[in-house]
């Protein structure tokens, strides 16, 4: 089943509440999938700085002294630990270096995602526990997406949880199941992409990353996904400045959207949206099958 | 009030009960609101509901002053269900009787496997509507999506706007006097004025899929 939510703010005065609003939306969707939960939040990018969110099964061993060890390896960084995850901040020119150094000095940590503004937190367990563990309610940001999982295509593990991030500042959540992901994964591997799991949704994320690396914008990438991906899907996708939604042509996986002057919101069900400010007067609709929807923050902002 | 208490109260009603007016406020998208009503009671729901609202209704008059999630009025037996807003997928699925009126649009699979229900949609309907419909009437004032009436049995479909495509074994049929009379009666029952039955086209089964064809005898 799975529950997915997304919130894209147009009104900047709501930004301090993004984490709190998105957390409540996700918790409402708990009974659509209690296996694991995750959230991606796009905070305000700081010029010249980039962030890497990492996860560890033994956070104490991996995170203690990590800033010092990164410095020693020649990549000065600050490390902010949140439970099993940590966010490393570095000079944006050193983003590739930090991944390389990490694989040497902390081979057991997993990179959840990286970019100028994205932070990703995901774990097995209920949404309410996952959002408290990472203090998601206190986070501010311009947009975010969340997922609560009922596992079908791969094991219930932290890595099998959504959102999947396969490119800088990109992430995807998926409700459904793909039937051609194995073949597509082979194609993408030949193109040089690497995969962390056997999960079908990770393939969808990587597919979009590959399309956008070819110069397509998010809308174009989602459009070609309709041709190339086979199976059931409702996707909600985030990029640094954009937010997109697409459903497969059969559209049996539910989706409801709401738009006001202040935000665009997505929920697997209307229940997820009922606490949003001004929902009584929002335009509420079901996204059409095989139709791409996407919104972009003013890129200059 | 928890959902279960509302539905238990509705189920406890017997013929001749004095409680005949129920109002549900702030449903906030809840699932299964007013499912299994089997008494001639009026239920006014002030807000949008989630899955399966008014399912199996048998004799109730249920109005949703908002939109409805998937499976509204699924398997209705008799009575009336009115949705003031839009309805999600498979509205009125498998319904055996009664009248379902959707004042907005209905999504995909509206009236799938309908078996006697009458469905009136003021707006448009999505793809695969009336799939395998056996009997009853689906009346659409707007447009129909892809594959209307796929594998249709004897449900009768009336569409005023355009049909994106017809499903397998569904064809346009002649609108005869008895069809105009029936359509007129349904429109009246749904409280629709200013729309003439002549504005609709009728679609039904070509009866090639569900009848045995002697040319296929070799296949058995």
XYZ file of C-alpha atoms in Angstrom:
521
model
C 0.000 0.000 0.000
C 2.405 2.738 1.252
C 1.554 6.315 2.119
C 3.230 9.288 0.520
C 3.076 12.992 1.255
C 4.690 16.119 -0.117
C 4.569 19.821 0.626
C 5.934 22.583 -1.577
C 5.722 26.042 -0.019
C 5.065 29.148 -2.060
C 4.709 31.398 0.986
C 8.124 31.761 2.636
C 6.566 32.698 5.967
C 5.490 29.039 6.312
C 9.061 27.745 5.943
C 9.777 27.460 9.701
C 6.734 25.125 9.938
C 7.640 22.807 7.046
C 9.004 20.003 9.242
C 6.027 20.150 11.610
C 3.423 20.203 8.836
C 5.054 17.397 6.873
C 5.508 15.273 10.029
C 1.781 15.456 10.828
C 0.866 14.621 7.235
C 3.096 11.547 7.337
C 1.889 10.351 10.746
C -1.715 10.485 9.489
C -0.693 8.044 6.739
C 0.795 5.492 9.213
C -1.899 2.856 8.615
C -0.995 2.741 4.910
C 2.379 1.220 5.793
C 4.010 0.732 9.172
C 7.304 -0.890 8.112
C 9.560 2.121 7.763
C 9.347 5.837 7.239
C 11.452 8.580 5.796
C 11.446 12.265 5.056
C 13.500 14.549 2.811
C 13.610 18.253 3.639
C 15.010 20.978 1.439
C 16.404 23.676 3.754
C 17.838 27.022 2.748
C 21.084 26.452 0.842
C 24.105 28.322 2.149
C 26.236 29.701 -0.606
C 29.383 27.647 -1.146
C 28.386 24.948 1.342
C 27.044 21.481 0.659
C 25.537 18.778 2.868
C 25.861 15.009 2.989
C 23.390 13.004 5.092
C 24.899 9.719 6.286
C 23.536 6.804 8.284
C 25.255 4.267 10.483
C 24.217 1.045 12.223
C 26.694 1.931 15.009
C 26.439 5.712 15.221
C 28.666 6.094 18.271
C 31.608 4.313 16.706
C 31.186 5.979 13.338
C 30.245 9.534 14.302
C 32.531 10.146 17.320
C 35.461 12.219 16.133
C 34.244 12.155 12.524
C 34.754 15.936 12.034
C 38.301 15.579 13.344
C 39.068 12.594 11.126
C 37.638 14.338 8.039
C 39.829 17.367 8.838
C 42.879 15.120 9.181
C 42.088 13.606 5.791
C 42.121 17.085 4.309
C 38.361 17.765 4.118
C 37.434 20.298 6.823
C 33.802 19.693 7.780
C 31.240 20.155 10.516
C 29.205 17.141 11.622
C 25.748 17.394 13.153
C 24.640 14.069 14.639
C 20.938 13.147 14.831
C 20.465 9.638 16.232
C 21.530 7.123 13.546
C 22.048 9.867 10.965
C 24.547 12.705 10.699
C 24.723 15.696 8.391
C 28.196 16.641 7.215
C 28.656 20.181 5.967
C 31.574 20.919 3.671
C 32.747 23.377 1.050
C 30.558 22.590 -1.957
C 33.635 22.044 -4.128
C 34.650 19.167 -1.806
C 31.401 17.191 -2.098
C 32.958 14.396 -4.166
C 36.043 14.306 -1.927
C 34.018 13.833 1.212
C 32.280 10.765 -0.230
C 35.659 9.315 -1.214
C 37.245 10.012 2.160
C 34.215 8.595 3.977
C 34.499 5.316 2.108
C 38.072 5.043 3.421
C 37.785 6.267 7.012
C 34.202 5.125 7.724
C 33.498 2.239 5.355
C 30.315 1.232 7.210
C 28.390 4.480 6.891
C 25.790 4.785 4.179
C 25.219 7.981 2.252
C 21.475 8.792 2.291
C 21.763 11.793 0.023
C 23.738 14.925 -0.668
C 23.454 18.346 -2.235
C 23.158 22.035 -1.459
C 19.958 21.864 0.524
C 18.624 18.302 0.923
C 18.659 16.357 4.191
C 17.214 12.823 4.281
C 16.214 10.837 7.341
C 14.794 7.333 7.105
C 14.581 4.307 9.359
C 12.509 1.225 10.007
C 9.616 1.865 12.398
C 6.516 3.986 12.619
C 6.414 7.537 11.221
C 5.786 9.028 14.689
C 8.946 7.375 16.041
C 11.021 8.244 13.002
C 10.067 11.935 13.039
C 10.742 12.242 16.798
C 14.032 10.409 16.553
C 15.301 12.924 14.008
C 13.430 15.933 15.428
C 11.906 16.533 11.991
C 9.197 18.806 13.427
C 11.802 21.455 14.248
C 13.168 21.565 10.709
C 12.442 24.443 8.381
C 12.623 24.365 4.622
C 11.057 25.292 1.306
C 9.721 21.852 0.353
C 9.822 18.243 1.468
C 8.474 14.766 0.812
C 7.762 11.810 3.055
C 6.931 8.130 2.817
C 5.628 5.386 5.062
C 6.271 1.950 3.682
C 4.450 -1.345 3.321
C 7.277 -3.366 1.845
C 6.672 -5.459 -1.269
C 9.697 -5.433 -3.565
C 12.637 -5.573 -1.148
C 13.466 -6.165 2.517
C 12.395 -3.963 5.429
C 15.715 -2.220 6.090
C 16.875 1.360 6.478
C 18.233 1.297 2.949
C 14.981 -0.083 1.564
C 13.084 2.847 3.098
C 12.105 5.854 1.017
C 12.914 8.580 -0.046
C 15.557 7.364 -2.478
C 18.192 9.852 -3.509
C 20.355 9.005 -6.502
C 21.587 12.462 -7.487
C 22.521 15.733 -5.823
C 19.453 17.358 -4.236
C 17.153 14.801 -5.877
C 14.819 12.385 -4.194
C 11.801 10.229 -4.932
C 9.034 8.475 -3.028
C 6.940 5.778 -4.641
C 3.622 4.074 -3.987
C 3.292 1.037 -6.209
C 5.525 -1.602 -7.729
C 7.481 -1.632 -10.972
C 7.690 -4.702 -13.160
C 10.624 -3.780 -15.422
C 13.036 -2.519 -12.789
C 15.566 -5.336 -13.194
C 16.054 -4.649 -16.864
C 16.139 -0.904 -16.353
C 18.697 -1.313 -13.579
C 20.974 -3.216 -15.994
C 20.672 -0.386 -18.531
C 21.444 2.253 -15.915
C 24.399 0.280 -14.530
C 25.838 0.156 -18.050
C 25.486 3.943 -18.113
C 27.639 4.068 -14.972
C 25.075 4.409 -12.204
C 25.461 2.456 -8.975
C 22.722 0.988 -6.779
C 22.541 0.368 -3.034
C 19.540 -1.994 -3.014
C 17.414 -4.415 -5.053
C 14.494 -2.025 -4.644
C 12.331 -1.046 -7.629
C 11.831 2.525 -6.403
C 15.578 3.138 -6.305
C 15.611 2.291 -10.027
C 12.898 4.876 -10.680
C 14.930 7.497 -8.802
C 18.083 6.608 -10.718
C 16.189 6.681 -14.010
C 15.068 10.263 -13.342
C 18.579 11.239 -12.241
C 19.953 9.846 -15.488
C 17.331 11.723 -17.557
C 18.068 14.980 -15.756
C 21.825 14.426 -16.180
C 21.101 14.338 -19.934
C 19.796 17.893 -19.672
C 16.067 17.291 -19.198
C 14.204 19.251 -16.558
C 12.130 17.442 -13.939
C 8.946 17.696 -16.007
C 10.602 16.191 -19.087
C 12.198 13.416 -17.025
C 8.821 12.497 -15.531
C 7.255 12.486 -18.971
C 9.755 9.976 -20.312
C 9.227 7.856 -17.172
C 5.667 7.302 -18.413
C 7.099 5.666 -21.542
C 9.918 3.692 -19.961
C 8.623 2.517 -16.588
C 6.211 -0.398 -16.483
C 4.087 -1.115 -13.448
C 2.091 0.724 -10.848
C 3.308 4.029 -9.576
C 2.416 7.278 -8.011
C 5.691 9.200 -7.637
C 6.392 12.384 -5.739
C 9.793 13.799 -6.616
C 11.891 16.642 -5.238
C 14.784 18.581 -6.739
C 16.633 21.578 -5.304
C 13.984 23.983 -6.551
C 11.250 21.712 -7.932
C 8.487 19.365 -6.877
C 6.809 16.894 -9.243
C 4.016 14.309 -9.245
C 3.166 11.626 -11.785
C 0.841 8.594 -11.808
C 0.891 5.634 -14.183
C -1.892 5.375 -16.805
C -3.902 2.826 -14.777
C -3.712 5.109 -11.723
C -4.918 2.634 -9.119
C -2.537 4.033 -6.490
C -4.388 6.868 -4.826
C -3.385 10.528 -4.908
C -4.941 13.789 -3.799
C -3.497 17.252 -4.261
C -4.335 20.639 -2.798
C -3.166 24.055 -3.869
C -3.536 27.486 -2.256
C -1.593 30.745 -2.613
C 0.636 29.417 0.175
C 1.482 25.882 -0.908
C 1.039 22.830 -3.122
C 0.411 19.661 -1.105
C 0.235 15.973 -1.992
C -1.238 13.102 0.022
C -2.085 9.469 -0.702
C -5.411 10.351 0.872
C -7.278 13.543 1.705
C -6.864 12.701 5.406
C -3.186 13.671 5.133
C -4.106 17.208 4.105
C -6.808 18.117 6.625
C -4.486 19.909 9.079
C -2.900 22.224 6.528
C -3.639 25.932 6.971
C -6.477 27.148 4.753
C -7.331 23.634 3.450
C -11.059 24.532 3.601
C -10.552 26.955 0.735
C -7.840 25.061 -1.181
C -8.367 23.745 -4.684
C -8.416 19.986 -4.080
C -8.174 17.523 -6.958
C -6.979 14.089 -7.982
C -3.992 14.175 -10.323
C -4.983 12.693 -13.688
C -3.479 9.385 -14.863
C -0.347 9.622 -17.062
C -0.123 13.360 -16.514
C 2.969 15.167 -15.252
C 2.573 17.895 -12.654
C 5.495 19.971 -11.502
C 6.207 23.181 -9.714
C 9.449 25.109 -9.577
C 10.610 27.759 -7.099
C 11.908 30.833 -8.852
C 15.389 29.658 -9.741
C 16.849 33.105 -9.086
C 15.542 33.146 -5.511
C -17.488 10.466 18.165
C -15.531 7.450 16.961
C -16.503 6.052 13.558
C -17.532 2.699 15.019
C -20.075 4.365 17.332
C -21.593 6.300 14.442
C -21.909 3.207 12.277
C -23.221 1.082 15.191
C -25.884 3.716 15.894
C -26.888 3.640 12.232
C -26.995 -0.166 12.210
C -29.138 -0.257 15.363
C -31.968 1.616 13.631
C -35.047 -0.435 12.867
C -38.080 0.305 10.741
C -40.187 2.834 12.617
C -37.265 4.316 14.613
C -37.743 7.933 15.585
C -34.109 8.865 14.812
C -34.244 9.538 11.127
C -31.868 12.486 10.746
C -28.127 12.113 11.303
C -25.516 14.808 10.778
C -21.808 13.990 10.594
C -19.568 17.016 11.060
C -15.816 17.237 10.387
C -15.328 13.753 8.917
C -11.794 14.892 7.938
C -11.411 12.288 5.226
C -12.346 9.312 7.470
C -12.884 5.910 5.888
C -16.100 3.855 5.937
C -18.421 6.659 7.098
C -22.072 5.493 7.135
C -21.314 2.043 5.739
C -24.024 -0.600 5.996
C -27.028 1.672 6.541
C -30.155 -0.490 6.189
C -32.944 1.830 7.320
C -34.678 4.754 5.591
C -32.568 7.337 7.433
C -31.109 10.655 6.247
C -27.355 11.137 6.833
C -25.851 14.535 6.077
C -22.043 14.461 6.026
C -20.527 17.934 6.251
C -17.074 17.593 4.736
C -14.955 15.265 2.629
C -14.695 11.534 3.315
C -12.134 8.802 2.553
C -12.577 5.231 1.312
C -15.898 3.366 0.997
C -18.344 5.983 2.287
C -21.993 4.805 2.206
C -20.971 1.310 1.100
C -23.743 -1.312 0.940
C -26.372 1.373 1.542
C -29.837 -0.203 1.649
C -32.522 2.427 1.804
C -30.679 5.383 3.353
C -30.466 8.883 1.880
C -26.835 9.880 2.349
C -25.389 13.201 1.209
C -21.688 14.118 1.314
C -21.245 17.891 1.365
C -17.701 17.556 0.089
C -15.753 15.033 -1.968
C -15.565 11.274 -1.550
C -12.567 8.935 -1.672
C -12.350 5.589 -3.506
C -15.295 3.187 -3.541
C -18.119 5.510 -2.533
C -21.514 3.725 -2.400
C -19.811 0.465 -3.334
C -22.360 -2.350 -3.607
C -25.347 -0.077 -2.882
C -28.605 -2.064 -2.676
C -31.190 0.741 -2.581
C -31.600 4.333 -1.445
C -29.828 7.483 -2.566
C -26.258 8.705 -2.216
C -25.412 12.265 -3.294
C -21.869 13.603 -3.524
C -21.775 17.386 -3.776
C -18.096 17.400 -4.814
C -15.945 14.921 -6.756
C -15.695 11.164 -6.313
C -12.486 9.138 -6.527
C -12.049 5.840 -8.347
C -14.623 3.032 -8.530
C -17.622 5.059 -7.362
C -20.748 2.897 -7.219
C -18.782 -0.274 -7.986
C -20.849 -3.483 -8.052
C -23.974 -1.534 -7.012
C -27.188 -3.544 -7.241
C -29.760 -0.756 -6.869
C -30.486 2.765 -5.705
C -29.303 6.068 -7.120
C -25.810 7.578 -6.860
C -25.503 11.222 -7.907
C -22.047 12.799 -8.204
C -22.258 16.552 -8.741
C -18.578 16.974 -9.599
C -16.383 14.568 -11.573
C -15.818 10.881 -10.957
C -12.366 9.331 -11.447
C -11.535 6.028 -13.128
C -13.620 2.838 -12.978
C -16.896 4.605 -12.106
C -19.656 1.971 -11.990
C -17.278 -0.952 -12.506
C -19.240 -4.224 -12.456
C -22.523 -2.353 -11.817
C -25.465 -4.695 -11.335
C -28.606 -2.558 -11.270
C -27.529 0.742 -9.716
C -28.285 4.046 -11.477
C -25.373 6.485 -11.455
C -25.624 10.112 -12.563
C -22.441 12.185 -12.886
C -22.796 15.926 -13.528
C -19.164 16.250 -14.594
C -16.888 13.780 -16.384
C -15.748 10.244 -15.619
C -12.324 8.605 -15.887
C -11.047 5.571 -17.767
C -12.439 2.016 -17.600
C -15.820 3.170 -16.325
C -18.684 0.626 -16.317
C -16.162 -2.174 -16.949
C -18.164 -5.436 -17.074
C -21.335 -3.553 -16.145
C -24.197 -6.039 -15.979
C -27.294 -3.903 -15.506
C -28.378 -0.446 -14.386
C -27.702 2.939 -15.955
C -24.674 5.209 -16.009
C -25.562 8.769 -17.046
C -22.733 11.242 -17.657
C -23.422 14.906 -18.391
C -19.774 15.584 -19.226
C -17.182 13.418 -20.988
C -16.023 9.821 -20.544
C -12.378 8.680 -20.474
C -10.683 5.779 -22.222
C -12.188 2.300 -22.592
C -15.742 3.120 -21.601
C -17.846 0.001 -21.057
C -15.094 -2.529 -21.670
C -16.430 -6.127 -21.668
C -19.894 -4.749 -21.038
C -22.923 -6.932 -20.343
C -26.327 -5.215 -20.236
C -25.700 -1.971 -18.311
C -26.860 1.044 -20.358
C -24.537 4.013 -20.680
C -25.588 7.539 -21.640
C -22.943 10.205 -22.270
C -23.715 13.805 -23.231
C -20.118 14.871 -23.994
C -17.324 13.089 -25.792
C -16.076 9.568 -25.203
C -12.287 9.311 -25.398
C -12.496 5.677 -26.462
C -14.852 2.734 -26.187
C -13.719 -0.468 -24.532
C -13.811 -3.901 -26.069
C -17.319 -4.955 -27.174
C -18.867 -1.558 -26.294
C -20.603 0.270 -29.144
C -22.773 3.294 -29.717
C -26.401 2.273 -30.041
C -29.560 3.809 -31.341
C -31.464 5.970 -28.860
C -35.009 4.686 -29.076
C -38.127 6.116 -27.460
C -37.964 3.783 -24.473
C -34.365 4.875 -23.784
C -35.294 8.562 -23.969
C -38.153 7.906 -21.557
C -35.913 6.016 -19.122
C -33.178 8.666 -19.304
C -35.723 11.398 -18.743
C -36.999 9.576 -15.659
C -33.474 9.143 -14.248
C -32.562 12.794 -14.851
C -35.727 13.831 -13.078
C -35.023 11.499 -10.159
C -31.539 13.042 -9.882
C -33.075 16.520 -9.783
C -31.474 17.637 -13.029
C -33.233 20.333 -15.019
C -32.293 22.116 -18.224
C -30.761 19.001 -19.790
C -32.695 17.149 -22.496
C -32.376 13.369 -22.993
C -31.870 14.004 -26.727
C -28.473 15.590 -25.927
C -27.063 12.177 -24.942
C -25.721 9.260 -26.913
C -26.376 5.722 -25.813
C -23.659 3.048 -25.533
C -24.133 -0.602 -24.828
C -22.833 -4.087 -25.383
C -22.241 -5.482 -28.893
C -22.906 -8.864 -27.210
C -20.033 -10.545 -29.030
C -17.878 -11.236 -25.998
C -20.329 -12.760 -23.604
C -22.354 -14.837 -26.047
C -21.162 -18.157 -27.316
C -20.170 -17.948 -30.958
C -20.455 -21.193 -32.897
C -17.357 -20.272 -34.921
C -15.337 -20.670 -31.726
C -16.625 -24.211 -31.044
C -13.277 -25.681 -32.091
C -11.559 -23.848 -29.240
C -13.340 -25.885 -26.559
